[in-house]
PDB file of C-alpha atoms in Angstrom:
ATOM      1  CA  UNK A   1      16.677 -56.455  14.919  1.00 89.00           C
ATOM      2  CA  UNK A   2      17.000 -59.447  17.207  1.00 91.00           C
ATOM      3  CA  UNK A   3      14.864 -57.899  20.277  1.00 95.00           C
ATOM      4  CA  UNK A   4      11.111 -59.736  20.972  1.00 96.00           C
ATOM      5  CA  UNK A   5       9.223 -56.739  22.222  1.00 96.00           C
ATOM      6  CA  UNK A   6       6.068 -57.679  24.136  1.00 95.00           C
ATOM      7  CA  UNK A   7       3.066 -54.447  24.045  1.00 96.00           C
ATOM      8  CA  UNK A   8       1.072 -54.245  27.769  1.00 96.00           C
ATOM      9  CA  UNK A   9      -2.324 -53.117  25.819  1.00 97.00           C
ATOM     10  CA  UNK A  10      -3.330 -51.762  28.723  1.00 97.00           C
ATOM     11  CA  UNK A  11      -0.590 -50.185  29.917  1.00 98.00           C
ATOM     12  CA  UNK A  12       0.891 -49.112  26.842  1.00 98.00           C
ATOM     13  CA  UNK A  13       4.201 -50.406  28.157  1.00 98.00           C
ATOM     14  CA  UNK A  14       6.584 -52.609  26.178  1.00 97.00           C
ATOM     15  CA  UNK A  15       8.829 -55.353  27.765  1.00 95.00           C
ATOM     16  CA  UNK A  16      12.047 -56.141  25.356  1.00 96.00           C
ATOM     17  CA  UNK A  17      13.678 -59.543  25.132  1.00 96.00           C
ATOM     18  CA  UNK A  18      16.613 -59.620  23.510  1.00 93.00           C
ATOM     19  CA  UNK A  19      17.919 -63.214  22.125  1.00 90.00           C
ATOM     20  CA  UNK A  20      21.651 -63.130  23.180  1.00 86.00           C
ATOM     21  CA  UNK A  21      22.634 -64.669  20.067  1.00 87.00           C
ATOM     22  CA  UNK A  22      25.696 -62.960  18.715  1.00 87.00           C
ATOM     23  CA  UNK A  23      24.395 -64.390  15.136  1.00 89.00           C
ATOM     24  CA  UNK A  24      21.582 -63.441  15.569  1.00 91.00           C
ATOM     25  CA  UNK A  25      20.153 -60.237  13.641  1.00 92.00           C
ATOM     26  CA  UNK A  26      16.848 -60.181  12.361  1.00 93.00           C
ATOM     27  CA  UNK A  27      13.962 -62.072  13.713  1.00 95.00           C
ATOM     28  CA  UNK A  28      11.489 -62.197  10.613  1.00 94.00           C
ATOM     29  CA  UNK A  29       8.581 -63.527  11.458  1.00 95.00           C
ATOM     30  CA  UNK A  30       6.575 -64.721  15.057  1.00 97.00           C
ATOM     31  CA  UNK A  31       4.067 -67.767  15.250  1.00 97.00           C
ATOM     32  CA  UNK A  32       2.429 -69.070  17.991  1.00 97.00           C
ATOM     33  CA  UNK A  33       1.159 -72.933  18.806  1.00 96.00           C
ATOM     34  CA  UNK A  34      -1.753 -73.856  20.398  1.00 94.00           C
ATOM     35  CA  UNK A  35       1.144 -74.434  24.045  1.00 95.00           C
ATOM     36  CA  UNK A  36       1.755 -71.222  24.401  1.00 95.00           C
ATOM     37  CA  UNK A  37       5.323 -70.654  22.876  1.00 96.00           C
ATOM     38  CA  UNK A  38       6.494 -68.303  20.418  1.00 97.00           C
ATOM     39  CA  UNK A  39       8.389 -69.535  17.893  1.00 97.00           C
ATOM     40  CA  UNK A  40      10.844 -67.111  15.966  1.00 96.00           C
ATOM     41  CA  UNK A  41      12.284 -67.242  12.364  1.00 95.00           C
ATOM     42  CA  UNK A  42      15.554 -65.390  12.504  1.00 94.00           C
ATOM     43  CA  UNK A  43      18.283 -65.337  10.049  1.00 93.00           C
ATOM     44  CA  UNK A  44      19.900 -67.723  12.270  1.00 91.00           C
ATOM     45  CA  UNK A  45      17.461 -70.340  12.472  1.00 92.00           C
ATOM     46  CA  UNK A  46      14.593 -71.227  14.539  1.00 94.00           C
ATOM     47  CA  UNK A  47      13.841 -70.330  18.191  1.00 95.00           C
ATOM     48  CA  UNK A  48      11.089 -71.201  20.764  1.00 95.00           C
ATOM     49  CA  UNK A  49      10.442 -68.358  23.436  1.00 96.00           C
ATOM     50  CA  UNK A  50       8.844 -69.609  26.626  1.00 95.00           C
ATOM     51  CA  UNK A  51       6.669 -65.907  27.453  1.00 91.00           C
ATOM     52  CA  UNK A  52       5.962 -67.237  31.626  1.00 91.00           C
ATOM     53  CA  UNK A  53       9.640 -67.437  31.752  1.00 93.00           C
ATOM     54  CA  UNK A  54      10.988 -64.964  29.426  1.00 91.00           C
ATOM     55  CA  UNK A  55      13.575 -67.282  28.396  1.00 93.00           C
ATOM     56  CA  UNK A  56      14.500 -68.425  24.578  1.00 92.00           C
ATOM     57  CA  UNK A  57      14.433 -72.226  25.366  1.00 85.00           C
ATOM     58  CA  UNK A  58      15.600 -73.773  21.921  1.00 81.00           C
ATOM     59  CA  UNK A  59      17.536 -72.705  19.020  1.00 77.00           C
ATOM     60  CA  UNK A  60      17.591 -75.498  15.918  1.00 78.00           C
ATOM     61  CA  UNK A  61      20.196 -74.710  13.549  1.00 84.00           C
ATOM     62  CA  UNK A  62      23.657 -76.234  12.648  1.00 86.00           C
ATOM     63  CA  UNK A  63      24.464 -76.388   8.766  1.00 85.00           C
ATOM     64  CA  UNK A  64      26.725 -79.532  10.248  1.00 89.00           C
ATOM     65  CA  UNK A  65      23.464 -81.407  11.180  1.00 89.00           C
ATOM     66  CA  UNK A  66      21.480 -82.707   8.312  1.00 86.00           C
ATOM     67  CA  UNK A  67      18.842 -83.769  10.447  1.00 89.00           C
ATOM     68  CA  UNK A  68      17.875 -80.175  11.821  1.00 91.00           C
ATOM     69  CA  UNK A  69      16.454 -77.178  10.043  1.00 92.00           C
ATOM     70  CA  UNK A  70      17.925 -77.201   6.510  1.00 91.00           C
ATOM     71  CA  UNK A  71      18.896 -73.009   6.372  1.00 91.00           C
ATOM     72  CA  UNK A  72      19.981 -70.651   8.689  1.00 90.00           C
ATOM     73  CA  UNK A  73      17.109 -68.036   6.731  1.00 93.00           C
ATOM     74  CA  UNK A  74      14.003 -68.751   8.277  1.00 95.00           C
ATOM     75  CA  UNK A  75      11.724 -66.341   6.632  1.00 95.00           C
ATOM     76  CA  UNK A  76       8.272 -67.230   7.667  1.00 96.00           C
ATOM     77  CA  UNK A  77       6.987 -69.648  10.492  1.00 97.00           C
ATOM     78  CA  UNK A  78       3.626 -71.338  10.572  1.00 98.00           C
ATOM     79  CA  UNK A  79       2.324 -73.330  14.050  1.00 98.00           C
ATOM     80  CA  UNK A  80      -0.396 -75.640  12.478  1.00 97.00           C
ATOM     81  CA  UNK A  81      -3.202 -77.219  14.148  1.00 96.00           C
ATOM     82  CA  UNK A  82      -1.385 -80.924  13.952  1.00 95.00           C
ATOM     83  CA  UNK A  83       1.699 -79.803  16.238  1.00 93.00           C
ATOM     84  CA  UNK A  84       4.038 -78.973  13.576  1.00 97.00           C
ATOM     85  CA  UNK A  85       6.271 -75.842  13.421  1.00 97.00           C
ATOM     86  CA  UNK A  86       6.378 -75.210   9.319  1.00 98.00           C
ATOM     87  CA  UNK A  87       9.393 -72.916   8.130  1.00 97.00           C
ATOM     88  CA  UNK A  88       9.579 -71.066   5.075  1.00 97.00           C
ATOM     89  CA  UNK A  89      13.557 -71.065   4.312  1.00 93.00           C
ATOM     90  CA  UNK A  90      15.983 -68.531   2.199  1.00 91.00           C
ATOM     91  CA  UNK A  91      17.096 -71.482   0.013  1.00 90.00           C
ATOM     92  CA  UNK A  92      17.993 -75.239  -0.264  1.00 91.00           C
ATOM     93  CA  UNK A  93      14.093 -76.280   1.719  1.00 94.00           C
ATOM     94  CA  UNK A  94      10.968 -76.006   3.743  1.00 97.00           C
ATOM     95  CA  UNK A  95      10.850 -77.842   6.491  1.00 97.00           C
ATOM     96  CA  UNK A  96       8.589 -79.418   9.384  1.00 97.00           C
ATOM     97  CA  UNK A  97       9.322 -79.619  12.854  1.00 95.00           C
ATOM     98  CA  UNK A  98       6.933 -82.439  15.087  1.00 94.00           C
ATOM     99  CA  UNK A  99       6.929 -80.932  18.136  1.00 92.00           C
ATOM    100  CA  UNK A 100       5.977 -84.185  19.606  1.00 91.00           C
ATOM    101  CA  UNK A 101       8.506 -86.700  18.092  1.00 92.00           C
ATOM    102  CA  UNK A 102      11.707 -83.348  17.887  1.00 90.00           C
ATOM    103  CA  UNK A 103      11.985 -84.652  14.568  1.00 92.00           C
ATOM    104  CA  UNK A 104      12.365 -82.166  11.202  1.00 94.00           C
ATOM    105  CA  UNK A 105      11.264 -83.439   7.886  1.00 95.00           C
ATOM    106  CA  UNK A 106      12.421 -80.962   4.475  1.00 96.00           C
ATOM    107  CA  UNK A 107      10.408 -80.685   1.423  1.00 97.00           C
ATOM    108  CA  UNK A 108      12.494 -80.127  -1.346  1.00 97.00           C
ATOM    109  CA  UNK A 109      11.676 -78.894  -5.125  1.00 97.00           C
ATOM    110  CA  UNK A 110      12.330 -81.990  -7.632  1.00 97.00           C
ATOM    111  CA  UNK A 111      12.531 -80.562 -11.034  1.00 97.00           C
ATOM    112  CA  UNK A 112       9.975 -82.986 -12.974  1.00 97.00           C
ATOM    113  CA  UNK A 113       7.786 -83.923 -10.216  1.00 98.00           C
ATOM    114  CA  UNK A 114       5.115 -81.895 -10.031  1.00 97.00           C
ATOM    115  CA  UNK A 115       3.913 -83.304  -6.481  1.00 98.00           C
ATOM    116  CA  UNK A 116       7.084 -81.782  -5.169  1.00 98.00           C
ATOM    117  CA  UNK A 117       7.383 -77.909  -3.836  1.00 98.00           C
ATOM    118  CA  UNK A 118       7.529 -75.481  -6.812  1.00 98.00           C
ATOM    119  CA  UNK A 119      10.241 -73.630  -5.525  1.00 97.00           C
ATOM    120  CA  UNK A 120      12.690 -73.671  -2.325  1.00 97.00           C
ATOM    121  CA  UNK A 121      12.399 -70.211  -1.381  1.00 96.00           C
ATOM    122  CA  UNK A 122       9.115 -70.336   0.705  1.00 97.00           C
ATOM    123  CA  UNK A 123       7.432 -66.615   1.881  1.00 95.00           C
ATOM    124  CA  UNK A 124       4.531 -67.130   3.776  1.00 96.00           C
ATOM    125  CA  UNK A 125       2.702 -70.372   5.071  1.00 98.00           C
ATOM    126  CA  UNK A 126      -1.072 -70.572   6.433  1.00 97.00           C
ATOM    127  CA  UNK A 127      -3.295 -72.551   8.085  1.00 97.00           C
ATOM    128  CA  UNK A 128      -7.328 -71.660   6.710  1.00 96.00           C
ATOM    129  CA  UNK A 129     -10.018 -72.337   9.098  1.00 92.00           C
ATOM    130  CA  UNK A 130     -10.502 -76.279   7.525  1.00 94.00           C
ATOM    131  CA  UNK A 131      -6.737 -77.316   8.399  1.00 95.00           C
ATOM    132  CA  UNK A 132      -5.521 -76.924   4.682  1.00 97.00           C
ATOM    133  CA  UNK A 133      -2.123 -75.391   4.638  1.00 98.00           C
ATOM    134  CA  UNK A 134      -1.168 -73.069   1.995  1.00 98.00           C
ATOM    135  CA  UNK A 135       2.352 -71.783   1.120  1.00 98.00           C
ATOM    136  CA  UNK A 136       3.272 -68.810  -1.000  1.00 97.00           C
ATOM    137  CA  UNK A 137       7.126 -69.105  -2.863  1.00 97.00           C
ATOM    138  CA  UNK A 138       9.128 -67.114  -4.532  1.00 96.00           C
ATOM    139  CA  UNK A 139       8.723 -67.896  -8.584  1.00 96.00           C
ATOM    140  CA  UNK A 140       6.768 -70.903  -7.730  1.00 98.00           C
ATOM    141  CA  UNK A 141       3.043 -69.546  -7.369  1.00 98.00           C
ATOM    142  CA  UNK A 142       1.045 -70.960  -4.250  1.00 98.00           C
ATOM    143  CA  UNK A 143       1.138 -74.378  -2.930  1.00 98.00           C
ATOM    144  CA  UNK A 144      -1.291 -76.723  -0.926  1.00 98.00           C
ATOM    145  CA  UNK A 145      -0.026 -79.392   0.743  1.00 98.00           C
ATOM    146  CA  UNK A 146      -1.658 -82.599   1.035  1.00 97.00           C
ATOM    147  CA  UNK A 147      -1.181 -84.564   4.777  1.00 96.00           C
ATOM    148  CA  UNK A 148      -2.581 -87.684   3.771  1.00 95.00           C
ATOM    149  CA  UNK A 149       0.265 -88.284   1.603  1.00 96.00           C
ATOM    150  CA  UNK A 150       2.582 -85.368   1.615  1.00 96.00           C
ATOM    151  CA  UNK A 151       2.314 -83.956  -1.707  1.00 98.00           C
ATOM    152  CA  UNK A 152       2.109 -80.614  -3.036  1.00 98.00           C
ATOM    153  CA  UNK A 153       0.085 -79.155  -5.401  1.00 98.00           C
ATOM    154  CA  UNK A 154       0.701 -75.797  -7.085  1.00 98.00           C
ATOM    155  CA  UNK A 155      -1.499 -72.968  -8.485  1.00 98.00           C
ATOM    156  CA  UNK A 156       0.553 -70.541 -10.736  1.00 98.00           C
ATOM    157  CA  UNK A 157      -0.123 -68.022 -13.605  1.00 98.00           C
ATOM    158  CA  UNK A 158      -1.436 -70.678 -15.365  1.00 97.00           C
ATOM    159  CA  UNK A 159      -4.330 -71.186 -13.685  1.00 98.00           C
ATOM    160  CA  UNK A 160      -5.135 -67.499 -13.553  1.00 98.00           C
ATOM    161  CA  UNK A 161      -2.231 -65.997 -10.077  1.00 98.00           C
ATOM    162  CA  UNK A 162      -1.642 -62.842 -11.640  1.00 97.00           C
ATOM    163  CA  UNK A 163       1.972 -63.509 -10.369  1.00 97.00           C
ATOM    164  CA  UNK A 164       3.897 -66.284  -9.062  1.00 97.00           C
ATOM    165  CA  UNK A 165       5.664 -64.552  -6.601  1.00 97.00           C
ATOM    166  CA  UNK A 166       3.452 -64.833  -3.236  1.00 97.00           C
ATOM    167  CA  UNK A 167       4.739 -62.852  -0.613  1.00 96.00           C
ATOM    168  CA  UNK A 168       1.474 -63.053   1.671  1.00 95.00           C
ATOM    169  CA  UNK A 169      -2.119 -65.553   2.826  1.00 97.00           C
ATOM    170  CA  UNK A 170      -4.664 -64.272   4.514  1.00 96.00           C
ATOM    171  CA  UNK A 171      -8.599 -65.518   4.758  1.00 96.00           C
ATOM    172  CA  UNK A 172     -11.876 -63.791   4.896  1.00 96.00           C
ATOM    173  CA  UNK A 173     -15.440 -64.995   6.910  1.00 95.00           C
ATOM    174  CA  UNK A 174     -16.349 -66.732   3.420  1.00 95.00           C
ATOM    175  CA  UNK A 175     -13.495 -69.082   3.510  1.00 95.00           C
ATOM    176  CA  UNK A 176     -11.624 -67.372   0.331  1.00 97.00           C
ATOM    177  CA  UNK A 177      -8.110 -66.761   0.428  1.00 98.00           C
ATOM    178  CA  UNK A 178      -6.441 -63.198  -0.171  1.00 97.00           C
ATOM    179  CA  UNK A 179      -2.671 -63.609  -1.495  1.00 97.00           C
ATOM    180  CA  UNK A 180      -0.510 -60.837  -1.840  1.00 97.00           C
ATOM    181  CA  UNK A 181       1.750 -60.766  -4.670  1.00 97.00           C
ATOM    182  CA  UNK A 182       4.226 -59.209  -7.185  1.00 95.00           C
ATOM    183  CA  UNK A 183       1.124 -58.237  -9.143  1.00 96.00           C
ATOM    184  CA  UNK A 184      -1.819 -57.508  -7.095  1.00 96.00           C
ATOM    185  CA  UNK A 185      -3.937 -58.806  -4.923  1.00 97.00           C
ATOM    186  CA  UNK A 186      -5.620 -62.189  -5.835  1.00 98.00           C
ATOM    187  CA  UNK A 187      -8.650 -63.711  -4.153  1.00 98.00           C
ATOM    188  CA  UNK A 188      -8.720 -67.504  -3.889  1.00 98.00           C
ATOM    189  CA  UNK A 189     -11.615 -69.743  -4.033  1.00 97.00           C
ATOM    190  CA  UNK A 190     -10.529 -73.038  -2.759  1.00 96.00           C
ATOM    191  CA  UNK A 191     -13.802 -75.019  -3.576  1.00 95.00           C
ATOM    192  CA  UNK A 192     -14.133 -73.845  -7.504  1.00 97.00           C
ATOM    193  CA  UNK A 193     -10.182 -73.085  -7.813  1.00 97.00           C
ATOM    194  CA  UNK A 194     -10.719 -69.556  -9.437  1.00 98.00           C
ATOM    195  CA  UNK A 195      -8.933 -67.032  -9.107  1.00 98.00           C
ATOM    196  CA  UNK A 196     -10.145 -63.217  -8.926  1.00 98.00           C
ATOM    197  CA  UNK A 197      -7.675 -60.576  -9.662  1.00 98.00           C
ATOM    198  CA  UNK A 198      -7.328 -56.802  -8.377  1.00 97.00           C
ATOM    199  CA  UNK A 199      -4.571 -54.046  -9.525  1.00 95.00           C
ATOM    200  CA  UNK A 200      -3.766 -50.070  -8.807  1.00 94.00           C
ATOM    201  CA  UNK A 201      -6.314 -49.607 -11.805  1.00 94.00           C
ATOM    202  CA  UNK A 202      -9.389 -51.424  -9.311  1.00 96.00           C
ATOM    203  CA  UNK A 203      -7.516 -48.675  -6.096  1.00 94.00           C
ATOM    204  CA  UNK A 204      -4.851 -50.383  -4.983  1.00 92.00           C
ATOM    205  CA  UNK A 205      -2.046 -48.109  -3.603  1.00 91.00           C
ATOM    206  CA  UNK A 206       0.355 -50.624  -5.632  1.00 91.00           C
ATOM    207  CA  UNK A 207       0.544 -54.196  -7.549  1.00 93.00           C
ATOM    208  CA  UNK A 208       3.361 -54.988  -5.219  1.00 91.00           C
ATOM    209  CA  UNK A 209       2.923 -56.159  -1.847  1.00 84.00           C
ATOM    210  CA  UNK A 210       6.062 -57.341  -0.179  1.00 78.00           C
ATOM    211  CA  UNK A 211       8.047 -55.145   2.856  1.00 65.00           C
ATOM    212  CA  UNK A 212      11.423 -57.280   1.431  1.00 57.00           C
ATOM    213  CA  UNK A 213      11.796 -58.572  -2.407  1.00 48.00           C
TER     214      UNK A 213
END
């Protein structure tokens, strides 16, 4: 729902913080820069929780303001290593918020250029251990983006995703990437760019691996 819970480990005692945000009713994902702050995609935009205070400090969204996050759906949030705040949106674009400069830029999918974001409708974004940032879409396979001179480029089916629906990145100790899709579980080598594939026939309890389609 739209309550932060914090867990005391050691006292096994929760503190709940709830958003007081009348549009607010999910909070779908949780990231956390290298500052200290939480940062919270709801379905009402993106908000920054200060934990010393216990206070929600910013909220950035207002469909009237093209300059600020570009959907109200922010699915997945990602606090890279450069001071950005990435969000994976519902529809229309992914953006990137500079902490430093308060400034968000969107990535858009442009049918035809294939140095664009396959698809809008972003699920999960990750930093590996190198500072490469990976995002998994909805239809549109996996996507690495490229700093130097902001450009995407994809992996689908293609090149050997068993499914181009990514709902999930993780890494292992060996620098591969694990990606949880539609159909399996696919293991990533970034250096060779081959893919290894695993089903329900190699024990999985199921090819799909998303909480929300």
């Amino acid at each position: 729902g739209d309550v932060l819970s914090q867990l005391n480990k050691q006292t096994g005692k929760f503190i709940h913080y709830n958003t007081k945000d009348e549009h607010t009713r999910f909070i779908f994902s949780i990231a956390e820069d290298r500052e200290g702050f939480l940062w919270l995609g709801t379905n009402n935009g993106l908000k920054r929780f200060d934990e010393k205070k216990g206070e929600f400090l910013h909220h950035y969204f207002d469909p009237a303001n093209t300059n600020g996050i570009s959907d109200g759906a922010a699915i997945t949030v990602c606090a890279d290593s450069r001071d950005n705040i990435w969000v994976g949106n519902g529809s229309k674009a992914t953006d990137r918020f500079n902490k430093r400069t308060g400034r968000f830029f969107h990535y858009r999918h442009i049918p035809g250029d294939s140095t664009s974001i396959s698809q809008n409708v972003v699920k999960s974004i990750f930093e590996d251990s190198k500072g490469n940032l990976w995002l998994g879409t909805l239809s549109g396979g996996v996507c690495y983006f490229d700093y130097q001179n902001e450009k995407f480029k994809t992996f689908t089916d293609k090149h050997g995703l068993p499914a181009n629906n990514v709902y999930s990145i993780l890494t292992d100790n060996k620098g591969q990437l694990w990606l949880g899709t539609s159909n399996g579980l696919s293991r990533f080598d970034p250096g060779t760019k081959i893919f290894t594939n695993y089903d329900y026939k190699d024990g999985l309890q199921s090819n799909v691996f998303s909480a929300v389609d």
